[in-house]
Amino acid sequence: MRKTEEGSTVAAERALRLLRLLAGNGEIRLTELSRELGLPHSTTHRLLATLRREGFALQEAASKRYVAGPGMWELGWLLDPHGLRLAARPHLTALAEEFGEAAQLVVLQGRYVEFLDGVESERQVKHGTRLGRPLPSHLVSGGKALLARLPGAILDRLYPDEELLTMTPASVRTKSALLGQLARARELGYATNVHETEVGVCAVGAAVVDRYGRARCGLVVAGPSTRLLPEDLPVVGERLAGAARVISEELRFDDVSDRLR
């Protein structure tokens, strides 16, 4: 019985180390994972097969490399909320002062985004920070900016159906249309939400990414459509993208595998 318990403990430790490696790297090969774990390829492959079945690992069809799966995003494995809040807060304050609108920090939780922090506008008519209120990722500007950074395999797992949840008549309705918006967001460096979560509200979002191009959090500026006009969105988007780059540099996201040696 004791040998069985010890074997289970060893297997659990190996799986956890493998999860950390996937969380701390972009795409990584089987040979690299085996080397980091100090295990034969066959053992590492069996562990990966289990993680793939449970949605914690995915294999890119073209490169054959492995990436963190949607299970990790849903459980928040790739997040450090306290560190993100500390790094983002000065930028949120600066953005709210510069544009006179609400500035928010969001993170991806599967098909929803969570609002971690925010600075409200000082104007009488304003858009709230929505702290504690999850919203569909595909409708929120910050959510779209984060989704745009995900591998296609993960997007397919998150959105297996063509029809999407809507909140207003302006909400994106199909997966095909969403993929078009995400491609545009990757091209511009920011995403927009024009009346998609609430009629009369517009927002712009940009993703803070690590050195692998993987999104860690999103910055959002949101306000009434009477003030945040269509011609303002590119200006706000470029400013947000710049702030996101600075936060990424300040956080200096480390490779988790460096801490396992």
PDB file of C-alpha atoms in Angstrom:
ATOM      1  CA  MET A   1       0.000   0.000   0.000  1.00  0.00           C
ATOM      2  CA  ARG A   2       2.832   2.372   0.883  1.00  0.00           C
ATOM      3  CA  LYS A   3       4.517   1.795  -2.487  1.00  0.00           C
ATOM      4  CA  THR A   4       1.252   2.662  -4.233  1.00  0.00           C
ATOM      5  CA  GLU A   5       0.978   5.920  -2.272  1.00  0.00           C
ATOM      6  CA  GLU A   6       4.605   6.816  -3.026  1.00  0.00           C
ATOM      7  CA  GLY A   7       4.039   6.085  -6.716  1.00  0.00           C
ATOM      8  CA  SER A   8       0.973   8.321  -6.752  1.00  0.00           C
ATOM      9  CA  THR A   9       2.924  11.119  -5.072  1.00  0.00           C
ATOM     10  CA  VAL A  10       5.733  10.879  -7.619  1.00  0.00           C
ATOM     11  CA  ALA A  11       3.235  10.910 -10.498  1.00  0.00           C
ATOM     12  CA  ALA A  12       1.481  13.954  -9.037  1.00  0.00           C
ATOM     13  CA  GLU A  13       4.784  15.808  -8.600  1.00  0.00           C
ATOM     14  CA  ARG A  14       5.760  15.063 -12.194  1.00  0.00           C
ATOM     15  CA  ALA A  15       2.396  16.277 -13.478  1.00  0.00           C
ATOM     16  CA  LEU A  16       2.637  19.502 -11.470  1.00  0.00           C
ATOM     17  CA  ARG A  17       6.170  20.200 -12.718  1.00  0.00           C
ATOM     18  CA  LEU A  18       4.985  19.574 -16.263  1.00  0.00           C
ATOM     19  CA  LEU A  19       2.074  21.988 -15.769  1.00  0.00           C
ATOM     20  CA  ARG A  20       4.483  24.657 -14.518  1.00  0.00           C
ATOM     21  CA  LEU A  21       6.706  24.164 -17.546  1.00  0.00           C
ATOM     22  CA  LEU A  22       3.740  24.563 -19.884  1.00  0.00           C
ATOM     23  CA  ALA A  23       2.559  27.634 -17.980  1.00  0.00           C
ATOM     24  CA  GLY A  24       6.000  29.250 -18.070  1.00  0.00           C
ATOM     25  CA  ASN A  25       6.828  28.742 -21.739  1.00  0.00           C
ATOM     26  CA  GLY A  26       5.318  29.494 -25.097  1.00  0.00           C
ATOM     27  CA  GLU A  27       5.425  26.497 -27.419  1.00  0.00           C
ATOM     28  CA  ILE A  28       7.728  23.749 -26.171  1.00  0.00           C
ATOM     29  CA  ARG A  29       8.825  20.435 -27.683  1.00  0.00           C
ATOM     30  CA  LEU A  30       8.534  16.995 -26.133  1.00  0.00           C
ATOM     31  CA  THR A  31      12.337  16.662 -26.080  1.00  0.00           C
ATOM     32  CA  GLU A  32      12.660  19.941 -24.167  1.00  0.00           C
ATOM     33  CA  LEU A  33      10.025  18.899 -21.634  1.00  0.00           C
ATOM     34  CA  SER A  34      11.710  15.516 -21.133  1.00  0.00           C
ATOM     35  CA  ARG A  35      15.062  17.197 -20.568  1.00  0.00           C
ATOM     36  CA  GLU A  36      13.657  19.680 -18.040  1.00  0.00           C
ATOM     37  CA  LEU A  37      11.848  16.930 -16.139  1.00  0.00           C
ATOM     38  CA  GLY A  38      14.709  14.430 -16.364  1.00  0.00           C
ATOM     39  CA  LEU A  39      12.341  11.775 -17.655  1.00  0.00           C
ATOM     40  CA  PRO A  40      12.323   9.444 -20.669  1.00  0.00           C
ATOM     41  CA  HIS A  41      10.342  10.630 -23.684  1.00  0.00           C
ATOM     42  CA  SER A  42       7.836   7.792 -23.242  1.00  0.00           C
ATOM     43  CA  THR A  43       7.035   8.831 -19.646  1.00  0.00           C
ATOM     44  CA  THR A  44       6.717  12.498 -20.553  1.00  0.00           C
ATOM     45  CA  HIS A  45       4.502  11.600 -23.508  1.00  0.00           C
ATOM     46  CA  ARG A  46       2.149   9.626 -21.239  1.00  0.00           C
ATOM     47  CA  LEU A  47       1.892  12.568 -18.842  1.00  0.00           C
ATOM     48  CA  LEU A  48       1.142  14.899 -21.738  1.00  0.00           C
ATOM     49  CA  ALA A  49      -1.510  12.548 -23.065  1.00  0.00           C
ATOM     50  CA  THR A  50      -3.300  12.711 -19.709  1.00  0.00           C
ATOM     51  CA  LEU A  51      -3.069  16.507 -19.558  1.00  0.00           C
ATOM     52  CA  ARG A  52      -4.375  16.757 -23.121  1.00  0.00           C
ATOM     53  CA  ARG A  53      -7.398  14.601 -22.275  1.00  0.00           C
ATOM     54  CA  GLU A  54      -8.199  16.906 -19.356  1.00  0.00           C
ATOM     55  CA  GLY A  55      -7.697  20.107 -21.389  1.00  0.00           C
ATOM     56  CA  PHE A  56      -4.542  21.299 -19.608  1.00  0.00           C
ATOM     57  CA  ALA A  57      -2.252  20.856 -22.638  1.00  0.00           C
ATOM     58  CA  LEU A  58      -2.641  21.195 -26.369  1.00  0.00           C
ATOM     59  CA  GLN A  59      -0.383  20.179 -29.239  1.00  0.00           C
ATOM     60  CA  GLU A  60      -0.066  22.516 -32.196  1.00  0.00           C
ATOM     61  CA  ALA A  61      -0.750  20.549 -35.360  1.00  0.00           C
ATOM     62  CA  ALA A  62       1.901  22.259 -37.494  1.00  0.00           C
ATOM     63  CA  SER A  63       4.857  22.538 -35.100  1.00  0.00           C
ATOM     64  CA  LYS A  64       4.010  19.484 -32.933  1.00  0.00           C
ATOM     65  CA  ARG A  65       4.931  21.613 -29.924  1.00  0.00           C
ATOM     66  CA  TYR A  66       2.896  21.711 -26.751  1.00  0.00           C
ATOM     67  CA  VAL A  67       1.189  24.753 -25.217  1.00  0.00           C
ATOM     68  CA  ALA A  68      -0.837  25.453 -22.086  1.00  0.00           C
ATOM     69  CA  GLY A  69      -4.445  24.373 -22.603  1.00  0.00           C
ATOM     70  CA  PRO A  70      -7.719  26.107 -21.738  1.00  0.00           C
ATOM     71  CA  GLY A  71      -7.881  24.281 -18.409  1.00  0.00           C
ATOM     72  CA  MET A  72      -5.025  26.437 -17.136  1.00  0.00           C
ATOM     73  CA  TRP A  73      -6.670  29.639 -18.299  1.00  0.00           C
ATOM     74  CA  GLU A  74      -9.936  28.666 -16.642  1.00  0.00           C
ATOM     75  CA  LEU A  75      -8.213  27.943 -13.320  1.00  0.00           C
ATOM     76  CA  GLY A  76      -6.091  31.096 -13.477  1.00  0.00           C
ATOM     77  CA  TRP A  77      -2.747  29.237 -13.535  1.00  0.00           C
ATOM     78  CA  LEU A  78      -1.178  31.886 -15.736  1.00  0.00           C
ATOM     79  CA  LEU A  79      -2.164  34.783 -13.519  1.00  0.00           C
ATOM     80  CA  ASP A  80      -0.591  36.662 -10.629  1.00  0.00           C
ATOM     81  CA  PRO A  81      -3.441  39.018  -9.656  1.00  0.00           C
ATOM     82  CA  HIS A  82      -1.600  40.836  -6.866  1.00  0.00           C
ATOM     83  CA  GLY A  83       1.449  41.566  -9.001  1.00  0.00           C
ATOM     84  CA  LEU A  84      -0.717  42.612 -11.932  1.00  0.00           C
ATOM     85  CA  ARG A  85      -2.688  45.084  -9.792  1.00  0.00           C
ATOM     86  CA  LEU A  86       0.477  46.639  -8.371  1.00  0.00           C
ATOM     87  CA  ALA A  87       2.057  47.048 -11.791  1.00  0.00           C
ATOM     88  CA  ALA A  88      -1.077  48.308 -13.528  1.00  0.00           C
ATOM     89  CA  ARG A  89      -2.468  50.725 -10.936  1.00  0.00           C
ATOM     90  CA  PRO A  90      -0.278  53.755 -11.794  1.00  0.00           C
ATOM     91  CA  HIS A  91      -1.075  53.286 -15.472  1.00  0.00           C
ATOM     92  CA  LEU A  92      -4.802  52.983 -14.801  1.00  0.00           C
ATOM     93  CA  THR A  93      -4.702  56.235 -12.861  1.00  0.00           C
ATOM     94  CA  ALA A  94      -2.781  57.981 -15.643  1.00  0.00           C
ATOM     95  CA  LEU A  95      -5.154  56.698 -18.323  1.00  0.00           C
ATOM     96  CA  ALA A  96      -8.253  57.771 -16.359  1.00  0.00           C
ATOM     97  CA  GLU A  97      -6.801  61.254 -15.892  1.00  0.00           C
ATOM     98  CA  GLU A  98      -5.672  61.576 -19.507  1.00  0.00           C
ATOM     99  CA  PHE A  99      -8.953  60.566 -21.133  1.00  0.00           C
ATOM    100  CA  GLY A 100     -11.391  61.439 -18.367  1.00  0.00           C
ATOM    101  CA  GLU A 101     -12.948  57.970 -18.594  1.00  0.00           C
ATOM    102  CA  ALA A 102     -12.871  54.756 -16.559  1.00  0.00           C
ATOM    103  CA  ALA A 103      -9.684  52.709 -16.838  1.00  0.00           C
ATOM    104  CA  GLN A 104      -9.851  49.003 -15.991  1.00  0.00           C
ATOM    105  CA  LEU A 105      -7.645  45.948 -15.546  1.00  0.00           C
ATOM    106  CA  VAL A 106      -9.078  42.634 -16.776  1.00  0.00           C
ATOM    107  CA  VAL A 107      -7.915  39.020 -16.895  1.00  0.00           C
ATOM    108  CA  LEU A 108      -9.176  36.114 -18.951  1.00  0.00           C
ATOM    109  CA  GLN A 109     -11.088  33.346 -17.196  1.00  0.00           C
ATOM    110  CA  GLY A 110     -12.122  31.032 -20.007  1.00  0.00           C
ATOM    111  CA  ARG A 111     -15.082  32.504 -21.872  1.00  0.00           C
ATOM    112  CA  TYR A 112     -15.367  35.353 -19.374  1.00  0.00           C
ATOM    113  CA  VAL A 113     -13.221  38.230 -18.211  1.00  0.00           C
ATOM    114  CA  GLU A 114     -12.789  39.264 -14.604  1.00  0.00           C
ATOM    115  CA  PHE A 115     -12.319  42.919 -13.705  1.00  0.00           C
ATOM    116  CA  LEU A 116      -9.420  42.983 -11.217  1.00  0.00           C
ATOM    117  CA  ASP A 117      -9.057  46.711 -10.696  1.00  0.00           C
ATOM    118  CA  GLY A 118     -10.239  50.030 -12.032  1.00  0.00           C
ATOM    119  CA  VAL A 119     -10.131  53.804 -11.679  1.00  0.00           C
ATOM    120  CA  GLU A 120     -13.416  55.590 -12.273  1.00  0.00           C
ATOM    121  CA  SER A 121     -13.906  58.784 -14.213  1.00  0.00           C
ATOM    122  CA  GLU A 122     -14.421  61.921 -12.144  1.00  0.00           C
ATOM    123  CA  ARG A 123     -17.115  63.145 -14.522  1.00  0.00           C
ATOM    124  CA  GLN A 124     -20.718  63.227 -13.389  1.00  0.00           C
ATOM    125  CA  VAL A 125     -21.871  60.943 -16.197  1.00  0.00           C
ATOM    126  CA  LYS A 126     -19.500  58.017 -16.183  1.00  0.00           C
ATOM    127  CA  HIS A 127     -19.005  54.319 -16.847  1.00  0.00           C
ATOM    128  CA  GLY A 128     -18.406  52.195 -13.722  1.00  0.00           C
ATOM    129  CA  THR A 129     -15.425  49.885 -13.274  1.00  0.00           C
ATOM    130  CA  ARG A 130     -17.575  46.695 -13.053  1.00  0.00           C
ATOM    131  CA  LEU A 131     -15.363  45.106 -10.403  1.00  0.00           C
ATOM    132  CA  GLY A 132     -16.598  41.649  -9.471  1.00  0.00           C
ATOM    133  CA  ARG A 133     -18.894  41.381 -12.482  1.00  0.00           C
ATOM    134  CA  PRO A 134     -17.703  38.837 -15.076  1.00  0.00           C
ATOM    135  CA  LEU A 135     -18.629  39.535 -18.678  1.00  0.00           C
ATOM    136  CA  PRO A 136     -18.330  37.448 -21.872  1.00  0.00           C
ATOM    137  CA  SER A 137     -14.775  37.697 -23.172  1.00  0.00           C
ATOM    138  CA  HIS A 138     -15.849  37.957 -26.802  1.00  0.00           C
ATOM    139  CA  LEU A 139     -17.904  41.119 -26.161  1.00  0.00           C
ATOM    140  CA  VAL A 140     -15.483  43.086 -23.968  1.00  0.00           C
ATOM    141  CA  SER A 141     -12.701  45.067 -25.645  1.00  0.00           C
ATOM    142  CA  GLY A 142     -10.106  43.814 -23.165  1.00  0.00           C
ATOM    143  CA  GLY A 143     -11.423  40.285 -23.560  1.00  0.00           C
ATOM    144  CA  LYS A 144     -11.067  40.460 -27.323  1.00  0.00           C
ATOM    145  CA  ALA A 145      -7.515  41.779 -26.971  1.00  0.00           C
ATOM    146  CA  LEU A 146      -6.701  38.774 -24.776  1.00  0.00           C
ATOM    147  CA  LEU A 147      -8.478  36.254 -26.996  1.00  0.00           C
ATOM    148  CA  ALA A 148      -6.568  37.583 -29.996  1.00  0.00           C
ATOM    149  CA  ARG A 149      -3.368  36.272 -28.414  1.00  0.00           C
ATOM    150  CA  LEU A 150      -4.602  32.717 -27.888  1.00  0.00           C
ATOM    151  CA  PRO A 151      -3.643  29.848 -30.224  1.00  0.00           C
ATOM    152  CA  GLY A 152      -6.381  28.800 -32.624  1.00  0.00           C
ATOM    153  CA  ALA A 153      -6.683  25.407 -30.913  1.00  0.00           C
ATOM    154  CA  ILE A 154      -7.637  27.048 -27.631  1.00  0.00           C
ATOM    155  CA  LEU A 155     -10.139  29.366 -29.330  1.00  0.00           C
ATOM    156  CA  ASP A 156     -11.771  26.322 -30.889  1.00  0.00           C
ATOM    157  CA  ARG A 157     -12.087  24.721 -27.452  1.00  0.00           C
ATOM    158  CA  LEU A 158     -13.507  27.884 -25.895  1.00  0.00           C
ATOM    159  CA  TYR A 159     -15.919  28.541 -28.781  1.00  0.00           C
ATOM    160  CA  PRO A 160     -16.904  25.225 -30.376  1.00  0.00           C
ATOM    161  CA  ASP A 161     -20.185  26.616 -31.766  1.00  0.00           C
ATOM    162  CA  GLU A 162     -20.786  29.194 -34.491  1.00  0.00           C
ATOM    163  CA  GLU A 163     -23.517  31.050 -32.599  1.00  0.00           C
ATOM    164  CA  LEU A 164     -22.331  33.252 -29.727  1.00  0.00           C
ATOM    165  CA  LEU A 165     -23.972  34.722 -26.650  1.00  0.00           C
ATOM    166  CA  THR A 166     -25.148  38.309 -27.205  1.00  0.00           C
ATOM    167  CA  MET A 167     -26.026  41.151 -24.829  1.00  0.00           C
ATOM    168  CA  THR A 168     -27.193  43.886 -27.201  1.00  0.00           C
ATOM    169  CA  PRO A 169     -28.224  44.157 -30.877  1.00  0.00           C
ATOM    170  CA  ALA A 170     -24.662  45.309 -31.621  1.00  0.00           C
ATOM    171  CA  SER A 171     -22.994  42.239 -30.044  1.00  0.00           C
ATOM    172  CA  VAL A 172     -20.881  40.037 -32.284  1.00  0.00           C
ATOM    173  CA  ARG A 173     -23.118  37.053 -33.059  1.00  0.00           C
ATOM    174  CA  THR A 174     -20.983  34.413 -34.752  1.00  0.00           C
ATOM    175  CA  LYS A 175     -17.618  32.786 -34.251  1.00  0.00           C
ATOM    176  CA  SER A 176     -16.644  33.670 -37.815  1.00  0.00           C
ATOM    177  CA  ALA A 177     -17.294  37.349 -37.164  1.00  0.00           C
ATOM    178  CA  LEU A 178     -15.410  37.144 -33.871  1.00  0.00           C
ATOM    179  CA  LEU A 179     -12.354  35.612 -35.546  1.00  0.00           C
ATOM    180  CA  GLY A 180     -12.389  38.511 -37.981  1.00  0.00           C
ATOM    181  CA  GLN A 181     -12.409  40.973 -35.094  1.00  0.00           C
ATOM    182  CA  LEU A 182      -9.567  39.123 -33.381  1.00  0.00           C
ATOM    183  CA  ALA A 183      -7.468  39.218 -36.555  1.00  0.00           C
ATOM    184  CA  ARG A 184      -8.081  42.961 -36.732  1.00  0.00           C
ATOM    185  CA  ALA A 185      -7.098  43.330 -33.062  1.00  0.00           C
ATOM    186  CA  ARG A 186      -3.799  41.526 -33.692  1.00  0.00           C
ATOM    187  CA  GLU A 187      -3.117  43.838 -36.615  1.00  0.00           C
ATOM    188  CA  LEU A 188      -3.917  47.056 -34.719  1.00  0.00           C
ATOM    189  CA  GLY A 189      -2.638  46.100 -31.284  1.00  0.00           C
ATOM    190  CA  TYR A 190      -5.971  46.857 -29.618  1.00  0.00           C
ATOM    191  CA  ALA A 191      -9.635  45.814 -29.736  1.00  0.00           C
ATOM    192  CA  THR A 192     -12.891  47.733 -29.459  1.00  0.00           C
ATOM    193  CA  ASN A 193     -16.355  47.273 -27.996  1.00  0.00           C
ATOM    194  CA  VAL A 194     -18.958  49.580 -29.511  1.00  0.00           C
ATOM    195  CA  HIS A 195     -22.335  49.079 -27.774  1.00  0.00           C
ATOM    196  CA  GLU A 196     -21.679  45.309 -27.520  1.00  0.00           C
ATOM    197  CA  THR A 197     -22.101  44.916 -23.753  1.00  0.00           C
ATOM    198  CA  GLU A 198     -24.293  47.948 -23.127  1.00  0.00           C
ATOM    199  CA  VAL A 199     -25.978  50.350 -25.529  1.00  0.00           C
ATOM    200  CA  GLY A 200     -24.397  53.773 -25.214  1.00  0.00           C
ATOM    201  CA  VAL A 201     -21.012  52.507 -23.988  1.00  0.00           C
ATOM    202  CA  CYS A 202     -17.808  52.249 -26.010  1.00  0.00           C
ATOM    203  CA  ALA A 203     -14.482  50.787 -24.893  1.00  0.00           C
ATOM    204  CA  VAL A 204     -10.977  50.076 -26.131  1.00  0.00           C
ATOM    205  CA  GLY A 205      -8.708  47.314 -24.822  1.00  0.00           C
ATOM    206  CA  ALA A 206      -5.087  46.212 -25.229  1.00  0.00           C
ATOM    207  CA  ALA A 207      -3.265  43.136 -23.954  1.00  0.00           C
ATOM    208  CA  VAL A 208      -0.194  43.003 -21.741  1.00  0.00           C
ATOM    209  CA  VAL A 209       1.895  40.128 -23.085  1.00  0.00           C
ATOM    210  CA  ASP A 210       4.922  38.171 -21.896  1.00  0.00           C
ATOM    211  CA  ARG A 211       8.042  37.464 -23.927  1.00  0.00           C
ATOM    212  CA  TYR A 212       6.294  34.593 -25.703  1.00  0.00           C
ATOM    213  CA  GLY A 213       3.529  36.885 -26.958  1.00  0.00           C
ATOM    214  CA  ARG A 214       1.073  35.308 -24.519  1.00  0.00           C
ATOM    215  CA  ALA A 215      -1.471  37.667 -22.919  1.00  0.00           C
ATOM    216  CA  ARG A 216      -1.363  38.021 -19.132  1.00  0.00           C
ATOM    217  CA  CYS A 217      -3.913  40.800 -18.592  1.00  0.00           C
ATOM    218  CA  GLY A 218      -5.734  43.546 -20.462  1.00  0.00           C
ATOM    219  CA  LEU A 219      -6.093  47.309 -20.082  1.00  0.00           C
ATOM    220  CA  VAL A 220      -9.416  48.952 -20.921  1.00  0.00           C
ATOM    221  CA  VAL A 221     -10.649  52.522 -21.253  1.00  0.00           C
ATOM    222  CA  ALA A 222     -14.463  52.753 -21.347  1.00  0.00           C
ATOM    223  CA  GLY A 223     -16.970  55.580 -21.389  1.00  0.00           C
ATOM    224  CA  PRO A 224     -20.247  56.895 -22.799  1.00  0.00           C
ATOM    225  CA  SER A 225     -20.435  56.836 -26.589  1.00  0.00           C
ATOM    226  CA  THR A 226     -21.340  60.537 -26.507  1.00  0.00           C
ATOM    227  CA  ARG A 227     -17.778  61.257 -25.361  1.00  0.00           C
ATOM    228  CA  LEU A 228     -15.755  58.273 -26.559  1.00  0.00           C
ATOM    229  CA  LEU A 229     -16.392  58.827 -30.252  1.00  0.00           C
ATOM    230  CA  PRO A 230     -15.415  56.508 -33.150  1.00  0.00           C
ATOM    231  CA  GLU A 231     -12.629  58.873 -34.201  1.00  0.00           C
ATOM    232  CA  ASP A 232     -11.211  58.720 -30.655  1.00  0.00           C
ATOM    233  CA  LEU A 233     -10.850  54.951 -30.537  1.00  0.00           C
ATOM    234  CA  PRO A 234      -7.572  54.672 -32.522  1.00  0.00           C
ATOM    235  CA  VAL A 235      -5.959  57.368 -30.356  1.00  0.00           C
ATOM    236  CA  VAL A 236      -7.017  55.627 -27.158  1.00  0.00           C
ATOM    237  CA  GLY A 237      -6.034  52.239 -28.583  1.00  0.00           C
ATOM    238  CA  GLU A 238      -2.501  53.319 -29.435  1.00  0.00           C
ATOM    239  CA  ARG A 239      -2.089  54.885 -25.997  1.00  0.00           C
ATOM    240  CA  LEU A 240      -3.334  51.692 -24.330  1.00  0.00           C
ATOM    241  CA  ALA A 241      -1.021  49.535 -26.422  1.00  0.00           C
ATOM    242  CA  GLY A 242       1.896  51.721 -25.332  1.00  0.00           C
ATOM    243  CA  ALA A 243       0.934  51.430 -21.662  1.00  0.00           C
ATOM    244  CA  ALA A 244       0.585  47.662 -22.046  1.00  0.00           C
ATOM    245  CA  ARG A 245       4.127  47.425 -23.448  1.00  0.00           C
ATOM    246  CA  VAL A 246       5.500  49.402 -20.504  1.00  0.00           C
ATOM    247  CA  ILE A 247       3.729  47.154 -17.977  1.00  0.00           C
ATOM    248  CA  SER A 248       5.097  44.078 -19.726  1.00  0.00           C
ATOM    249  CA  GLU A 249       8.616  45.476 -19.423  1.00  0.00           C
ATOM    250  CA  GLU A 250       8.099  46.430 -15.779  1.00  0.00           C
ATOM    251  CA  LEU A 251       6.811  42.988 -14.827  1.00  0.00           C
ATOM    252  CA  ARG A 252       9.661  41.221 -16.631  1.00  0.00           C
ATOM    253  CA  PHE A 253       7.711  37.955 -16.804  1.00  0.00           C
ATOM    254  CA  ASP A 254      10.094  35.146 -15.847  1.00  0.00           C
ATOM    255  CA  ASP A 255      10.309  31.697 -17.368  1.00  0.00           C
ATOM    256  CA  VAL A 256       8.873  29.368 -14.713  1.00  0.00           C
ATOM    257  CA  SER A 257      11.292  26.642 -15.773  1.00  0.00           C
ATOM    258  CA  ASP A 258      14.176  28.813 -14.507  1.00  0.00           C
ATOM    259  CA  ARG A 259      12.758  28.468 -11.003  1.00  0.00           C
ATOM    260  CA  LEU A 260      12.473  24.685 -11.193  1.00  0.00           C
ATOM    261  CA  ARG A 261      16.207  24.015 -11.475  1.00  0.00           C
TER     262      ARG A 261
END
